[in-house]
XYZ file of C-alpha atoms in Angstrom:
159
model
C 0.008 0.037 -0.036
C 1.349 3.384 -0.961
C 1.820 5.864 1.873
C 0.908 9.366 0.943
C 3.583 11.754 2.268
C 2.776 15.052 3.950
C 4.668 18.291 3.656
C 6.332 17.659 7.069
C 7.520 14.211 5.861
C 8.828 15.752 2.621
C 10.696 18.400 4.668
C 12.412 15.521 6.517
C 13.217 13.917 3.136
C 14.940 17.046 1.906
C 17.132 17.047 5.057
C 17.807 13.302 4.620
C 16.359 12.625 8.100
C 15.090 9.115 8.811
C 11.556 8.758 10.154
C 8.596 6.466 10.274
C 5.058 7.399 9.417
C 2.513 5.901 11.973
C -1.110 5.888 10.887
C -4.117 5.641 13.167
C -7.832 5.818 13.040
C -9.065 9.394 13.584
C -11.914 10.039 16.040
C -13.259 13.514 15.348
C -14.721 13.707 18.785
C -11.309 12.896 20.455
C -8.273 14.585 18.915
C -6.202 14.160 22.106
C -2.643 12.895 22.405
C -3.996 10.134 24.625
C -6.141 8.893 21.700
C -3.103 8.937 19.483
C -1.102 6.988 22.042
C -3.891 4.385 22.451
C -4.515 4.082 18.652
C -0.737 3.677 17.764
C 0.087 1.493 20.790
C 2.821 3.878 21.887
C 3.521 5.153 25.399
C 2.148 8.697 25.949
C 5.649 9.839 26.947
C 6.646 9.616 23.286
C 3.623 11.469 21.879
C 4.260 15.175 21.665
C 1.523 17.685 20.892
C 2.238 20.915 18.897
C 0.919 24.083 20.438
C 1.052 27.520 18.814
C 1.216 30.654 20.944
C 1.290 34.328 20.405
C 3.857 36.201 22.469
C 4.737 39.835 23.222
C 6.338 41.519 21.560
C 4.050 40.374 18.659
C 5.232 37.000 17.252
C 4.245 33.371 17.170
C 6.072 30.595 18.869
C 5.657 26.818 18.521
C 5.816 24.553 21.597
C 6.098 20.751 21.569
C 5.152 19.063 24.834
C 4.542 15.549 26.017
C 0.912 14.570 25.393
C -0.132 14.148 28.998
C 1.531 17.335 30.311
C 0.445 20.967 30.260
C 2.290 23.788 28.611
C 3.584 26.365 31.124
C 3.050 29.698 29.316
C 5.266 31.624 31.806
C 8.110 29.154 31.287
C 7.725 29.369 27.488
C 7.757 33.215 27.700
C 10.911 33.115 29.868
C 12.660 30.588 27.555
C 11.800 32.656 24.464
C 12.624 36.015 25.974
C 9.086 37.242 25.538
C 7.142 39.408 28.068
C 4.255 36.851 27.945
C 2.700 34.176 25.780
C -0.802 33.007 25.355
C -2.476 30.268 23.292
C -3.686 31.386 19.839
C -7.401 31.202 19.131
C -7.990 27.837 17.405
C -9.932 29.540 14.635
C -6.607 31.223 13.623
C -4.522 28.045 13.607
C -4.924 27.227 9.903
C -4.401 30.820 8.817
C -1.175 31.090 10.825
C 0.322 27.582 10.287
C -1.452 25.946 7.339
C -2.560 23.119 9.681
C -5.785 22.254 11.385
C -6.461 21.243 14.966
C -5.379 17.647 15.519
C -3.094 17.764 12.549
C -0.612 20.534 13.422
C 2.969 19.558 12.834
C 6.034 21.489 14.169
C 7.519 20.977 10.690
C 6.706 22.698 7.308
C 4.379 25.363 8.585
C 3.485 28.277 6.295
C 6.176 30.181 8.001
C 9.172 29.106 10.153
C 8.489 30.091 13.773
C 10.752 29.748 16.780
C 10.179 26.261 18.183
C 10.703 25.052 21.739
C 10.573 21.353 22.626
C 10.179 20.401 26.282
C 13.496 19.214 27.541
C 12.007 15.936 28.842
C 12.219 14.860 25.198
C 16.037 14.681 25.565
C 15.548 11.579 27.736
C 13.841 9.680 24.946
C 15.202 7.602 22.076
C 12.586 8.979 19.793
C 9.703 11.415 19.599
C 6.308 11.189 17.796
C 4.730 14.382 16.465
C 1.979 15.112 14.041
C 2.787 14.555 10.375
C 0.567 17.477 9.419
C -2.702 15.694 8.877
C -5.066 13.969 11.272
C -4.375 10.249 11.269
C -0.638 10.421 10.615
C 2.298 10.821 13.037
C 6.006 11.028 12.503
C 8.403 8.991 14.619
C 11.935 10.364 14.550
C 14.926 11.055 16.712
C 14.678 13.992 19.137
C 17.871 15.562 17.772
C 16.529 15.084 14.216
C 13.284 17.003 15.150
C 15.498 19.761 16.769
C 17.523 20.009 13.517
C 14.498 19.971 11.209
C 12.535 22.486 13.160
C 15.513 24.686 14.146
C 14.169 24.146 17.636
C 15.631 24.607 21.065
C 14.856 22.739 24.307
C 13.571 24.263 27.543
C 11.568 23.191 30.558
C 8.195 24.374 29.345
C 5.659 22.026 30.975
C 4.054 21.462 34.339
C 2.744 18.124 35.487
């Protein structure tokens, strides 16, 4: 069966970064990271959700955090040097990133934004992030995601 590649997967191909595409059944009523973990059979510690924030001074920042943890907006602001950060309105997600809720990848957005990956990811052998569409995830090395996204690590979650 032919696997249709997403823009995020093609971005990794251009960088010659190895990855695996994991597919799962989408449940429109449950777009949570926990659903992704259960559907792919992967531990939630490896599933990272992509969250887009607006920060002051006016800019957008991407955060990748473990699926069962909460983004700490104050910690993200401190890590990025912003005065403060807040979640963007979900109705603006596609306009800003080119992605929809439940299919937002930290890779190949409309524009390159500063990206912060929670430093807990450094303890993992791999990380799983959205491939840019609902129902597909990318499994790749943490350092490879950092390279591909131009990301930095920081402690940006709270339990």
